[in-house]
PDB file of C-alpha atoms in Angstrom:
ATOM      1  CA  SER I 265       3.549   0.614   8.556  1.00 62.00           C
ATOM      2  CA  GLN I 266       6.323   1.941   6.951  1.00 68.00           C
ATOM      3  CA  GLN I 267       7.307  -0.507   5.470  1.00 76.00           C
ATOM      4  CA  GLY I 268       8.434   0.577   1.842  1.00 81.00           C
ATOM      5  CA  GLU I 269       6.834  -0.453  -1.835  1.00 85.00           C
ATOM      6  CA  GLU I 270       8.879  -1.543  -4.690  1.00 87.00           C
ATOM      7  CA  ASP I 271       7.788  -2.533  -8.201  1.00 88.00           C
ATOM      8  CA  PRO I 272       7.659  -4.466 -10.644  1.00 93.00           C
ATOM      9  CA  GLN I 273       7.217  -7.618  -7.740  1.00 92.00           C
ATOM     10  CA  ALA I 274       8.899  -9.429  -9.761  1.00 95.00           C
ATOM     11  CA  LEU I 275      11.019  -8.728 -12.957  1.00 96.00           C
ATOM     12  CA  SER I 276      11.652 -11.254 -16.185  1.00 97.00           C
ATOM     13  CA  ILE I 277      15.042 -10.127 -18.638  1.00 97.00           C
ATOM     14  CA  GLN I 278      17.079 -11.370 -21.276  1.00 97.00           C
ATOM     15  CA  GLU I 279      21.146 -10.709 -20.831  1.00 97.00           C
ATOM     16  CA  GLY I 280      22.030  -8.304 -21.984  1.00 97.00           C
ATOM     17  CA  GLU I 281      18.411  -6.240 -21.208  1.00 97.00           C
ATOM     18  CA  ASN I 282      17.964  -3.597 -18.946  1.00 98.00           C
ATOM     19  CA  ALA I 283      16.390  -4.334 -15.345  1.00 97.00           C
ATOM     20  CA  THR I 284      15.087  -1.651 -13.747  1.00 97.00           C
ATOM     21  CA  MET I 285      13.536  -1.289 -10.108  1.00 97.00           C
ATOM     22  CA  ASN I 286      11.372   1.907  -8.244  1.00 96.00           C
ATOM     23  CA  CYS I 287      10.832   1.761  -5.006  1.00 94.00           C
ATOM     24  CA  SER I 288       9.168   4.060  -2.544  1.00 95.00           C
ATOM     25  CA  TYR I 289       8.964   5.301   1.199  1.00 93.00           C
ATOM     26  CA  LYS I 290       7.143   6.738   3.776  1.00 91.00           C
ATOM     27  CA  THR I 291       9.836   8.654   5.841  1.00 87.00           C
ATOM     28  CA  SER I 292      12.604  11.832   5.149  1.00 89.00           C
ATOM     29  CA  ILE I 293      15.428  10.318   4.883  1.00 93.00           C
ATOM     30  CA  ASN I 294      19.213  10.778   5.411  1.00 92.00           C
ATOM     31  CA  ASN I 295      20.296   8.741   3.115  1.00 94.00           C
ATOM     32  CA  LEU I 296      18.715   5.311   0.375  1.00 95.00           C
ATOM     33  CA  GLN I 297      20.846   1.912  -0.536  1.00 96.00           C
ATOM     34  CA  TRP I 298      19.446  -0.993  -2.082  1.00 96.00           C
ATOM     35  CA  TYR I 299      20.162  -4.039  -1.053  1.00 96.00           C
ATOM     36  CA  ARG I 300      21.013  -7.583  -3.396  1.00 96.00           C
ATOM     37  CA  GLN I 301      19.873 -10.421  -1.503  1.00 95.00           C
ATOM     38  CA  ASN I 302      20.567 -14.525  -3.514  1.00 93.00           C
ATOM     39  CA  SER I 303      17.791 -17.434  -2.577  1.00 87.00           C
ATOM     40  CA  GLY I 304      18.497 -17.967   0.684  1.00 82.00           C
ATOM     41  CA  ARG I 305      21.366 -15.974   1.809  1.00 86.00           C
ATOM     42  CA  GLY I 306      22.517 -12.831   3.806  1.00 88.00           C
ATOM     43  CA  LEU I 307      21.516  -8.989   2.276  1.00 93.00           C
ATOM     44  CA  VAL I 308      24.179  -6.810   0.503  1.00 93.00           C
ATOM     45  CA  HIS I 309      25.248  -3.528   0.421  1.00 93.00           C
ATOM     46  CA  LEU I 310      24.941  -1.787  -3.309  1.00 96.00           C
ATOM     47  CA  ILE I 311      24.600   1.095  -3.384  1.00 96.00           C
ATOM     48  CA  LEU I 312      24.155   4.555  -1.118  1.00 95.00           C
ATOM     49  CA  ILE I 313      22.261   7.732  -1.660  1.00 96.00           C
ATOM     50  CA  ARG I 314      22.400  10.762   0.163  1.00 95.00           C
ATOM     51  CA  SER I 315      19.541  12.531   0.455  1.00 95.00           C
ATOM     52  CA  ASN I 316      20.761  15.733  -1.094  1.00 96.00           C
ATOM     53  CA  GLU I 317      21.721  13.423  -3.982  1.00 97.00           C
ATOM     54  CA  ARG I 318      19.644  13.024  -7.606  1.00 97.00           C
ATOM     55  CA  GLU I 319      21.314  10.805  -9.030  1.00 98.00           C
ATOM     56  CA  LYS I 320      24.519   7.877  -8.631  1.00 97.00           C
ATOM     57  CA  HIS I 321      26.785   5.373 -10.929  1.00 96.00           C
ATOM     58  CA  SER I 322      28.205   1.972  -9.180  1.00 95.00           C
ATOM     59  CA  GLY I 323      29.555  -0.107 -13.064  1.00 96.00           C
ATOM     60  CA  ARG I 324      26.430  -1.214 -14.015  1.00 97.00           C
ATOM     61  CA  LEU I 325      24.527  -0.084 -11.723  1.00 97.00           C
ATOM     62  CA  ARG I 326      22.450   3.665 -11.725  1.00 98.00           C
ATOM     63  CA  VAL I 327      20.048   5.298  -8.682  1.00 98.00           C
ATOM     64  CA  THR I 328      17.973   8.242  -8.693  1.00 98.00           C
ATOM     65  CA  LEU I 329      16.072   9.512  -5.976  1.00 97.00           C
ATOM     66  CA  ASP I 330      13.851  12.277  -5.373  1.00 97.00           C
ATOM     67  CA  THR I 331      12.637  13.476  -2.386  1.00 95.00           C
ATOM     68  CA  SER I 332       9.671  14.703  -3.884  1.00 95.00           C
ATOM     69  CA  LYS I 333       8.133  12.727  -4.353  1.00 95.00           C
ATOM     70  CA  LYS I 334       9.393   9.677  -2.072  1.00 95.00           C
ATOM     71  CA  SER I 335      10.613   7.928  -4.942  1.00 96.00           C
ATOM     72  CA  SER I 336      13.867   5.614  -5.806  1.00 97.00           C
ATOM     73  CA  SER I 337      15.176   3.194  -8.851  1.00 97.00           C
ATOM     74  CA  LEU I 338      17.470   1.395  -9.374  1.00 98.00           C
ATOM     75  CA  LEU I 339      18.475   0.840 -13.710  1.00 98.00           C
ATOM     76  CA  ILE I 340      20.927  -2.019 -14.184  1.00 98.00           C
ATOM     77  CA  THR I 341      22.429  -2.160 -16.889  1.00 97.00           C
ATOM     78  CA  ALA I 342      23.350  -5.200 -19.742  1.00 97.00           C
ATOM     79  CA  SER I 343      21.676  -7.559 -17.256  1.00 97.00           C
ATOM     80  CA  ARG I 344      23.933 -10.296 -17.079  1.00 97.00           C
ATOM     81  CA  ALA I 345      22.928 -14.140 -15.826  1.00 97.00           C
ATOM     82  CA  ALA I 346      24.374 -13.632 -12.814  1.00 96.00           C
ATOM     83  CA  ASP I 347      22.467 -10.419 -11.592  1.00 97.00           C
ATOM     84  CA  THR I 348      19.447 -12.409 -11.327  1.00 97.00           C
ATOM     85  CA  ALA I 349      18.194 -11.888  -7.723  1.00 97.00           C
ATOM     86  CA  SER I 350      16.159 -10.131  -4.920  1.00 96.00           C
ATOM     87  CA  TYR I 351      16.061  -6.329  -4.873  1.00 97.00           C
ATOM     88  CA  PHE I 352      15.117  -4.031  -1.730  1.00 96.00           C
ATOM     89  CA  CYS I 353      15.733  -0.375  -0.910  1.00 95.00           C
ATOM     90  CA  ALA I 354      15.898   0.720   2.151  1.00 95.00           C
ATOM     91  CA  SER I 355      15.391   4.009   3.595  1.00 94.00           C
ATOM     92  CA  ASP I 356      17.687   5.235   5.971  1.00 91.00           C
ATOM     93  CA  ASN I 357      15.735   7.697   9.017  1.00 83.00           C
ATOM     94  CA  THR I 358      19.145   8.513  11.422  1.00 75.00           C
ATOM     95  CA  ASP I 359      18.546   5.614  13.093  1.00 82.00           C
ATOM     96  CA  LYS I 360      17.895   3.334  11.069  1.00 88.00           C
ATOM     97  CA  LEU I 361      16.648   1.050   7.980  1.00 91.00           C
ATOM     98  CA  ILE I 362      13.080   0.514   6.433  1.00 92.00           C
ATOM     99  CA  PHE I 363      12.848  -1.531   3.274  1.00 93.00           C
ATOM    100  CA  GLY I 364      11.088  -1.975   1.212  1.00 91.00           C
ATOM    101  CA  THR I 365       9.080  -5.210   0.169  1.00 90.00           C
ATOM    102  CA  GLY I 366      11.725  -5.441  -2.765  1.00 93.00           C
ATOM    103  CA  THR I 367      11.707  -6.710  -6.684  1.00 95.00           C
ATOM    104  CA  ARG I 368      12.383 -10.536  -7.590  1.00 95.00           C
ATOM    105  CA  LEU I 369      14.514  -9.804 -10.850  1.00 97.00           C
ATOM    106  CA  GLN I 370      14.708 -13.335 -13.224  1.00 97.00           C
ATOM    107  CA  VAL I 371      17.661 -12.864 -15.824  1.00 97.00           C
ATOM    108  CA  PHE I 372      17.580 -15.790 -17.982  1.00 96.00           C
ATOM    109  CA  PRO I 373      21.269 -15.746 -20.544  1.00 92.00           C
TER     110      PRO I 373
ATOM    111  CA  ASP J 183      37.141  -8.917  10.695  1.00 65.00           C
ATOM    112  CA  ALA J 184      34.570 -11.357   9.999  1.00 77.00           C
ATOM    113  CA  GLY J 185      31.277 -10.061   9.691  1.00 92.00           C
ATOM    114  CA  VAL J 186      28.390 -10.238  11.261  1.00 96.00           C
ATOM    115  CA  ILE J 187      28.457 -13.937  12.623  1.00 96.00           C
ATOM    116  CA  GLN J 188      24.736 -15.783  13.492  1.00 97.00           C
ATOM    117  CA  SER J 189      23.771 -19.068  15.780  1.00 97.00           C
ATOM    118  CA  PRO J 190      22.468 -21.121  14.120  1.00 97.00           C
ATOM    119  CA  ARG J 191      22.067 -20.553  11.135  1.00 96.00           C
ATOM    120  CA  HIS J 192      19.410 -23.469  11.007  1.00 97.00           C
ATOM    121  CA  GLU J 193      16.899 -24.571  13.657  1.00 97.00           C
ATOM    122  CA  VAL J 194      14.861 -26.166  13.989  1.00 98.00           C
ATOM    123  CA  THR J 195      11.698 -26.754  17.292  1.00 97.00           C
ATOM    124  CA  GLU J 196       8.895 -27.492  18.134  1.00 97.00           C
ATOM    125  CA  MET J 197       6.338 -25.614  19.866  1.00 97.00           C
ATOM    126  CA  GLY J 198       5.897 -24.752  22.140  1.00 97.00           C
ATOM    127  CA  GLN J 199      10.147 -24.865  22.728  1.00 97.00           C
ATOM    128  CA  GLU J 200      12.194 -21.618  23.665  1.00 97.00           C
ATOM    129  CA  VAL J 201      14.861 -20.347  20.799  1.00 98.00           C
ATOM    130  CA  THR J 202      18.059 -18.540  21.642  1.00 98.00           C
ATOM    131  CA  LEU J 203      19.168 -16.854  18.163  1.00 98.00           C
ATOM    132  CA  ARG J 204      22.397 -15.452  19.047  1.00 98.00           C
ATOM    133  CA  CYS J 205      24.410 -12.151  17.017  1.00 98.00           C
ATOM    134  CA  LYS J 206      28.649 -10.799  17.726  1.00 98.00           C
ATOM    135  CA  PRO J 207      28.038  -8.038  15.331  1.00 97.00           C
ATOM    136  CA  ILE J 208      31.416  -6.415  14.038  1.00 96.00           C
ATOM    137  CA  SER J 209      33.759  -4.296  16.265  1.00 94.00           C
ATOM    138  CA  GLY J 210      33.661  -1.199  17.137  1.00 93.00           C
ATOM    139  CA  HIS J 211      29.886  -1.031  15.804  1.00 94.00           C
ATOM    140  CA  ASN J 212      27.541   0.593  18.043  1.00 91.00           C
ATOM    141  CA  SER J 213      24.156  -0.038  16.608  1.00 95.00           C
ATOM    142  CA  LEU J 214      22.437  -3.535  16.307  1.00 97.00           C
ATOM    143  CA  PHE J 215      20.085  -4.631  14.463  1.00 97.00           C
ATOM    144  CA  TRP J 216      17.460  -7.801  14.599  1.00 98.00           C
ATOM    145  CA  TYR J 217      14.911  -8.305  11.722  1.00 97.00           C
ATOM    146  CA  ARG J 218      12.534 -10.505  10.316  1.00 97.00           C
ATOM    147  CA  GLN J 219      11.458 -12.025   6.728  1.00 95.00           C
ATOM    148  CA  THR J 220       9.133 -14.298   5.761  1.00 93.00           C
ATOM    149  CA  MET J 221       7.462 -14.045   2.485  1.00 88.00           C
ATOM    150  CA  MET J 222       4.106 -12.901   3.295  1.00 87.00           C
ATOM    151  CA  ARG J 223       5.765  -9.588   5.421  1.00 88.00           C
ATOM    152  CA  GLY J 224       9.275  -8.797   4.015  1.00 90.00           C
ATOM    153  CA  LEU J 225      12.554  -8.042   5.902  1.00 93.00           C
ATOM    154  CA  GLU J 226      10.416  -6.744   9.807  1.00 93.00           C
ATOM    155  CA  LEU J 227      12.855  -4.135  12.055  1.00 94.00           C
ATOM    156  CA  LEU J 228      12.042  -6.143  14.903  1.00 96.00           C
ATOM    157  CA  ILE J 229      14.455  -3.804  17.960  1.00 96.00           C
ATOM    158  CA  TYR J 230      17.451  -1.802  17.447  1.00 96.00           C
ATOM    159  CA  PHE J 231      20.145  -1.123  20.135  1.00 97.00           C
ATOM    160  CA  ASN J 232      22.334   1.679  19.960  1.00 95.00           C
ATOM    161  CA  ASN J 233      25.757   1.840  22.266  1.00 94.00           C
ATOM    162  CA  ASN J 234      23.225  -1.910  23.623  1.00 95.00           C
ATOM    163  CA  VAL J 235      21.138  -0.187  25.109  1.00 95.00           C
ATOM    164  CA  PRO J 236      17.101  -0.906  23.465  1.00 95.00           C
ATOM    165  CA  ILE J 237      16.459   2.173  21.435  1.00 94.00           C
ATOM    166  CA  ASP J 238      12.847   0.563  19.575  1.00 92.00           C
ATOM    167  CA  ASP J 239      11.668  -2.089  20.022  1.00 93.00           C
ATOM    168  CA  SER J 240       8.150  -1.349  18.221  1.00 91.00           C
ATOM    169  CA  GLY J 241       9.020  -4.385  16.153  1.00 92.00           C
ATOM    170  CA  MET J 242       8.551  -7.580  17.970  1.00 94.00           C
ATOM    171  CA  PRO J 243       5.401  -9.676  17.794  1.00 88.00           C
ATOM    172  CA  GLU J 244       4.089  -9.798  20.939  1.00 86.00           C
ATOM    173  CA  ASP J 245       5.582 -10.935  24.421  1.00 91.00           C
ATOM    174  CA  ARG J 246       6.647 -14.075  22.654  1.00 96.00           C
ATOM    175  CA  PHE J 247      10.127 -12.051  21.792  1.00 97.00           C
ATOM    176  CA  SER J 248      12.965 -10.296  23.266  1.00 97.00           C
ATOM    177  CA  ALA J 249      16.046  -9.277  23.042  1.00 98.00           C
ATOM    178  CA  LYS J 250      18.780  -8.367  25.166  1.00 97.00           C
ATOM    179  CA  MET J 251      22.728  -7.037  24.288  1.00 97.00           C
ATOM    180  CA  PRO J 252      24.593  -8.006  27.366  1.00 96.00           C
ATOM    181  CA  ASN J 253      28.316  -5.729  26.137  1.00 95.00           C
ATOM    182  CA  ALA J 254      29.124  -4.896  22.646  1.00 94.00           C
ATOM    183  CA  SER J 255      29.647  -8.103  21.430  1.00 95.00           C
ATOM    184  CA  PHE J 256      26.756 -10.338  21.856  1.00 96.00           C
ATOM    185  CA  SER J 257      23.247  -9.992  21.283  1.00 98.00           C
ATOM    186  CA  THR J 258      20.120 -12.241  21.602  1.00 98.00           C
ATOM    187  CA  LEU J 259      16.791 -13.128  20.326  1.00 98.00           C
ATOM    188  CA  LYS J 260      14.643 -15.074  22.381  1.00 98.00           C
ATOM    189  CA  ILE J 261      11.228 -16.166  21.565  1.00 97.00           C
ATOM    190  CA  GLN J 262       9.872 -18.404  24.709  1.00 97.00           C
ATOM    191  CA  PRO J 263       7.502 -20.255  23.616  1.00 96.00           C
ATOM    192  CA  SER J 264       8.375 -20.222  19.820  1.00 97.00           C
ATOM    193  CA  GLU J 265       4.716 -21.229  16.893  1.00 97.00           C
ATOM    194  CA  PRO J 266       4.784 -22.058  13.853  1.00 97.00           C
ATOM    195  CA  ARG J 267       4.092 -18.571  12.727  1.00 96.00           C
ATOM    196  CA  ASP J 268       7.110 -17.309  13.691  1.00 97.00           C
ATOM    197  CA  SER J 269       9.214 -20.275  11.729  1.00 97.00           C
ATOM    198  CA  ALA J 270      11.447 -17.328   9.232  1.00 97.00           C
ATOM    199  CA  VAL J 271      14.371 -16.569   8.497  1.00 97.00           C
ATOM    200  CA  TYR J 272      16.002 -13.385  11.427  1.00 98.00           C
ATOM    201  CA  PHE J 273      18.997 -11.209  10.911  1.00 97.00           C
ATOM    202  CA  CYS J 274      21.139  -9.371  12.479  1.00 97.00           C
ATOM    203  CA  ALA J 275      22.425  -6.771  11.230  1.00 96.00           C
ATOM    204  CA  SER J 276      25.141  -3.613  13.251  1.00 95.00           C
ATOM    205  CA  TRP J 277      26.361  -0.539  11.844  1.00 93.00           C
ATOM    206  CA  GLY J 278      29.170   1.697  12.466  1.00 89.00           C
ATOM    207  CA  LEU J 279      31.491   3.222  10.209  1.00 85.00           C
ATOM    208  CA  GLY J 280      31.359   2.140   6.502  1.00 81.00           C
ATOM    209  CA  GLY J 281      28.241   1.508   7.458  1.00 88.00           C
ATOM    210  CA  TYR J 282      25.157  -1.419   7.701  1.00 92.00           C
ATOM    211  CA  THR J 283      26.776  -5.340   8.088  1.00 93.00           C
ATOM    212  CA  PHE J 284      24.711  -7.761   7.149  1.00 94.00           C
ATOM    213  CA  GLY J 285      25.087 -11.506   9.445  1.00 95.00           C
ATOM    214  CA  SER J 286      23.822 -14.458   7.447  1.00 94.00           C
ATOM    215  CA  GLY J 287      20.620 -15.746   8.773  1.00 96.00           C
ATOM    216  CA  THR J 288      18.891 -17.842  10.656  1.00 97.00           C
ATOM    217  CA  ARG J 289      16.457 -20.399   9.395  1.00 97.00           C
ATOM    218  CA  LEU J 290      13.142 -20.984  11.930  1.00 98.00           C
ATOM    219  CA  THR J 291      11.644 -23.489  11.320  1.00 98.00           C
ATOM    220  CA  VAL J 292       9.236 -24.069  14.266  1.00 98.00           C
ATOM    221  CA  VAL J 293       7.005 -27.672  14.114  1.00 97.00           C
TER     222      VAL J 293
END
């Protein structure tokens, strides 16, 4: 399977704390994307980092990419209860998206 | 644009019945993808089309599954006959300027 892996599988934190999720992928990529999925809902695109970038910021999100290790991380700073969701990385190798296994984040108020 | 539109939102069917899931991509997007999401296997790419032509169907689990894209604004994923293990959420996504956009999914339950 080309499916990537994420860790941790589940993460529980208090509001205000930072949440870090890690992703490993298997193929060469043009870019790597992170998506959010609320329970029972569709996937929402959060951020995209290109293969020639090492770090990218968007609001409270910070994404890093290490193509030599085929890995990425997503950091959510100052988490809120509304950040509770599943987060998926997806590797884009030119013509399709391959998703990781996801991290379930629970943020307690 | 209303985004990627999938129908139905929910489908409950009996084992052995034919199931057809539908997707309308974003106008102007030239690639369309079908994904399946289960607790056990996560998000799996089943098949994708480029300019209405199937490019890679290696993710289709077996011959009971088929997908078509007769024109740029419509695609179907058909399961015949359906089995309980096909129960999952099926997502359609399209790609174009602006990147990927996912539909809200069809939750399929086969009893």
